[in-house]
Coordinates of C-alpha atoms in Angstrom, one line a residue:
M1 CA -23.7 -6.6 7.0
G2 CA -20.3 -7.0 5.3
P3 CA -19.5 -9.1 2.3
R4 CA -19.4 -12.9 2.6
I5 CA -16.7 -13.3 0.0
S6 CA -13.7 -11.1 -0.8
V7 CA -12.2 -11.7 -4.2
V8 CA -8.5 -10.8 -4.4
V9 CA -6.9 -10.3 -7.8
P10 CA -3.1 -9.7 -7.9
A11 CA -2.3 -7.7 -11.0
Y12 CA 0.7 -6.2 -12.8
N13 CA 0.0 -4.4 -16.1
E14 CA -3.2 -6.4 -16.8
E15 CA -5.1 -3.8 -18.7
L16 CA -5.8 -6.2 -21.6
L17 CA -7.1 -9.2 -19.6
L18 CA -8.3 -7.8 -16.3
P19 CA -11.5 -6.3 -17.7
R20 CA -12.5 -9.8 -19.1
L21 CA -11.9 -11.3 -15.6
L22 CA -13.9 -8.6 -13.9
D23 CA -16.8 -9.0 -16.3
T24 CA -17.0 -12.7 -15.4
V25 CA -16.7 -11.9 -11.7
E26 CA -19.6 -9.5 -12.0
V27 CA -21.8 -12.2 -13.6
A28 CA -20.9 -14.6 -10.9
R29 CA -21.5 -12.0 -8.2
R30 CA -25.0 -11.3 -9.5
R31 CA -25.8 -15.0 -9.8
Y32 CA -24.6 -15.5 -6.2
E33 CA -26.4 -12.6 -4.6
E34 CA -29.7 -13.3 -6.5
A35 CA -29.5 -16.9 -5.5
G36 CA -29.5 -15.8 -1.8
A37 CA -33.2 -15.1 -1.8
S38 CA -34.1 -18.7 -2.8
E39 CA -31.4 -20.6 -0.9
A40 CA -32.1 -23.1 1.9
P41 CA -31.9 -21.7 5.5
E42 CA -28.5 -23.3 6.0
T43 CA -27.0 -20.8 3.6
D44 CA -28.6 -17.8 5.2
G45 CA -26.3 -14.9 6.1
A46 CA -24.0 -12.5 4.3
R47 CA -24.2 -12.8 0.5
G48 CA -22.2 -9.9 -0.7
V49 CA -19.0 -10.1 -2.8
E50 CA -16.3 -7.4 -2.7
V51 CA -13.5 -7.3 -5.4
I52 CA -10.0 -6.2 -4.4
V53 CA -7.3 -5.6 -7.1
A54 CA -3.8 -5.7 -5.6
D55 CA -2.0 -3.5 -8.0
N56 CA 1.7 -4.6 -8.0
G57 CA 3.3 -1.5 -9.5
S58 CA 1.4 -1.4 -12.8
T59 CA 2.5 1.3 -15.3
D60 CA -0.6 0.9 -17.5
R61 CA -4.3 1.5 -16.9
T62 CA -4.8 -1.6 -14.6
A63 CA -5.8 0.4 -11.5
E64 CA -8.0 2.8 -13.5
L65 CA -9.9 0.1 -15.3
A66 CA -10.4 -1.8 -12.0
A67 CA -11.7 1.3 -10.3
E68 CA -14.1 2.0 -13.1
R69 CA -15.7 -1.4 -12.4
G70 CA -16.1 -0.8 -8.7
A71 CA -13.1 -2.7 -7.4
T72 CA -11.1 -1.6 -4.4
I73 CA -7.5 -0.8 -5.4
V74 CA -4.7 -1.8 -3.0
P75 CA -1.3 -0.7 -4.1
V76 CA 1.5 -3.2 -3.3
S77 CA 5.0 -2.0 -4.0
K78 CA 7.0 -5.2 -3.4
R79 CA 7.3 -6.9 -6.8
A80 CA 6.3 -10.4 -5.9
I81 CA 3.0 -12.3 -6.6
A82 CA 2.9 -13.5 -3.0
A83 CA 3.2 -10.0 -1.7
A84 CA 0.4 -8.8 -4.0
R85 CA -1.9 -11.6 -2.8
N86 CA -1.1 -10.8 0.8
G87 CA -1.6 -7.1 0.4
G88 CA -5.0 -7.6 -1.2
A89 CA -6.0 -10.1 1.5
R90 CA -5.1 -7.7 4.3
A91 CA -7.8 -5.3 3.0
A92 CA -10.4 -8.0 2.7
K93 CA -13.6 -7.7 4.8
G94 CA -15.3 -11.0 3.8
E95 CA -15.5 -14.1 5.9
V96 CA -14.1 -16.1 2.9
I97 CA -11.2 -14.9 0.7
A98 CA -11.0 -16.1 -2.9
F99 CA -7.8 -15.6 -4.9
V100 CA -8.0 -15.5 -8.7
D101 CA -5.3 -14.5 -11.2
A102 CA -6.0 -11.6 -13.5
D103 CA -5.8 -13.7 -16.7
L104 CA -8.5 -16.2 -15.6
Q105 CA -12.2 -16.2 -16.2
V106 CA -14.4 -17.4 -13.3
H107 CA -17.5 -19.7 -13.8
A108 CA -20.8 -18.0 -13.4
D109 CA -21.7 -20.3 -10.4
A110 CA -18.3 -20.1 -8.8
F111 CA -19.4 -18.1 -5.8
I112 CA -22.5 -20.1 -5.2
A113 CA -20.4 -23.3 -5.1
I114 CA -17.7 -21.7 -2.9
D115 CA -20.3 -20.4 -0.4
R116 CA -22.0 -23.8 -0.1
V117 CA -18.7 -25.6 0.4
M118 CA -17.4 -23.1 3.0
R119 CA -20.6 -23.4 5.1
R120 CA -19.4 -26.9 6.1
D121 CA -17.3 -27.1 9.2
T122 CA -15.6 -30.2 7.7
V123 CA -14.0 -28.1 5.0
V124 CA -10.8 -26.0 5.4
G125 CA -10.9 -24.5 1.9
G126 CA -10.3 -25.5 -1.6
A127 CA -9.9 -24.5 -5.2
T128 CA -11.8 -24.8 -8.5
S129 CA -10.4 -26.7 -11.4
M130 CA -9.4 -25.1 -14.6
T131 CA -9.6 -25.6 -18.4
M132 CA -7.9 -23.7 -21.2
E133 CA -9.2 -21.0 -23.5
R134 CA -7.8 -22.7 -26.5
W135 CA -6.2 -26.1 -27.4
S136 CA -3.4 -27.4 -29.4
V137 CA -1.3 -30.6 -29.2
G138 CA 1.3 -28.9 -27.1
I139 CA -1.2 -27.2 -24.8
R140 CA -3.3 -30.4 -24.4
T141 CA -0.1 -32.4 -23.5
T142 CA 1.0 -29.8 -21.0
Y143 CA -2.5 -29.5 -19.5
H144 CA -2.9 -33.3 -18.9
L145 CA 0.6 -33.7 -17.5
S146 CA 0.0 -30.8 -15.1
K147 CA -3.4 -32.0 -14.2
W148 CA -2.0 -35.4 -13.3
M149 CA 0.6 -33.8 -11.1
V150 CA -1.8 -31.5 -9.4
R151 CA -4.3 -34.3 -8.7
A152 CA -1.5 -36.5 -7.4
M153 CA -0.8 -33.8 -4.8
G154 CA -4.6 -33.3 -4.1
L155 CA -4.5 -29.7 -5.2
E156 CA -6.1 -27.5 -7.9
G157 CA -5.2 -24.0 -9.1
G158 CA -8.3 -22.1 -10.3
V159 CA -10.1 -19.9 -7.8
V160 CA -8.4 -20.7 -4.4
F161 CA -10.6 -20.1 -1.3
L162 CA -10.4 -20.3 2.4
R163 CA -11.6 -18.5 5.6
R164 CA -10.0 -15.2 6.3
D165 CA -9.2 -16.3 9.9
D166 CA -7.3 -19.3 8.5
F167 CA -5.4 -17.1 6.0
E168 CA -4.2 -15.0 8.9
L169 CA -3.3 -18.1 10.9
L170 CA -1.2 -19.5 8.0
G171 CA 0.6 -16.1 7.7
G172 CA -0.4 -15.6 4.0
Y173 CA 1.6 -16.6 1.0
P174 CA 5.4 -17.0 1.4
E175 CA 6.9 -13.8 0.1
D176 CA 10.4 -15.2 0.0
K177 CA 9.3 -17.3 -3.0
R178 CA 9.0 -15.5 -6.3
Y179 CA 7.3 -18.4 -8.0
A180 CA 5.4 -21.6 -6.9
E181 CA 4.3 -19.6 -3.8
D182 CA 0.8 -20.9 -4.5
V183 CA 1.9 -24.5 -4.1
G184 CA 3.5 -23.9 -0.8
F185 CA 0.5 -22.0 0.5
L186 CA -1.9 -24.8 -0.6
F187 CA 0.2 -27.4 1.1
G188 CA 0.1 -25.3 4.3
L189 CA -3.7 -25.1 4.0
K190 CA -4.1 -28.8 3.5
R191 CA -1.8 -29.5 6.5
L192 CA -3.9 -27.2 8.6
G193 CA -7.0 -29.1 7.5
R194 CA -5.5 -32.5 8.3
E195 CA -4.6 -31.3 11.8
R196 CA -8.3 -30.4 12.3
G197 CA -9.8 -33.3 10.4
Q198 CA -11.0 -31.0 7.6
R199 CA -10.9 -31.5 3.9
F200 CA -9.6 -29.6 0.9
V201 CA -12.4 -29.5 -1.6
V202 CA -12.6 -29.0 -5.4
P203 CA -16.2 -28.0 -6.2
P204 CA -17.6 -29.8 -9.2
D205 CA -18.8 -28.1 -12.4
V206 CA -17.4 -24.6 -11.8
E207 CA -14.1 -24.7 -13.8
A208 CA -12.3 -21.5 -14.3
I209 CA -10.9 -20.7 -17.8
A210 CA -7.2 -20.1 -17.9
S211 CA -5.6 -17.8 -20.4
T212 CA -3.1 -19.2 -22.9
R213 CA -1.0 -16.0 -22.8
K214 CA 2.3 -17.7 -21.9
F215 CA 1.7 -20.2 -24.7
D216 CA 0.9 -17.5 -27.2
E217 CA 4.0 -15.6 -26.2
Q218 CA 6.5 -18.4 -25.9
G219 CA 5.1 -21.3 -27.9
D220 CA 2.7 -24.1 -27.2
W221 CA 5.5 -26.5 -26.0
H222 CA 7.3 -24.0 -23.9
M223 CA 6.4 -25.4 -20.5
M224 CA 7.7 -28.8 -21.5
T225 CA 11.2 -27.3 -22.1
F226 CA 11.2 -24.9 -19.2
P227 CA 12.8 -27.3 -16.7
V228 CA 15.7 -27.8 -19.1
R229 CA 16.1 -24.1 -19.6
Y230 CA 15.9 -23.4 -15.9
G231 CA 18.5 -26.1 -15.1
W232 CA 20.9 -24.6 -17.7
R233 CA 20.3 -21.1 -16.3
K234 CA 21.1 -22.4 -12.8
L235 CA 24.4 -23.7 -14.0
T236 CA 25.2 -20.4 -15.7
G237 CA 24.1 -18.3 -12.7
T238 CA 21.3 -16.6 -14.6
A239 CA 18.2 -18.5 -13.1
D240 CA 17.0 -15.3 -11.3
R241 CA 17.0 -13.5 -14.6
L242 CA 14.9 -16.2 -16.2
V243 CA 12.4 -16.0 -13.3
D244 CA 12.2 -12.2 -13.9
E245 CA 11.7 -12.7 -17.7
Y246 CA 9.1 -15.5 -17.3
W247 CA 7.0 -14.1 -14.4
Y248 CA 7.8 -10.5 -13.8
T249 CA 8.9 -8.4 -16.7
S250 CA 6.4 -9.4 -19.4
R251 CA 3.5 -7.1 -20.3

């Protein structure tokens, strides 16, 4: 019997934070698989978890460290987060695909919660909520503003999950977008759910922990000023360079 859940991790030069994520994934995997023996009959079936690291052209030890922890390595040459997610998903064998960024930490009960939710025909998919690994005035302000916007859209951004068949039906993440591809994908998933009368679900009590790496590098208020910087760079014709600097050439 194949795995129930495939965890896809897009990664570029993540040798520092990827091991931390994979450690938390391993804890959650063990909790999930051990829980299978005592679960109610309605959750019988495949309980395995496979981990796929989509290596997006790393030049450090990302692939080596992931392989040492038993992950399947899928090289993806196109330098785009969407392409990395799609490349990893194409190798997935699980009925459910869960996407998680390399700098997150997953909750120990995340896979238990995802499995329970995805056994319901009334659910199209969902995402866990997130908290931050450290706090400051700037981070807290950014977090609460972002949380308000995300909830207003009915979304979340921790561990994103859906059925593999629906991922294929949606055509994956939009590879023409170099950022905010996750928002577009989740809107597509919610739209699919509405057409079928299914819900997008945020499981309670399984928050992922988000890295503050960007805040550490660029300052605790940087996200508040980013729209202004982006607008200026659009005017000066250097917005693409800013996108590269912010999302693609760090690390």
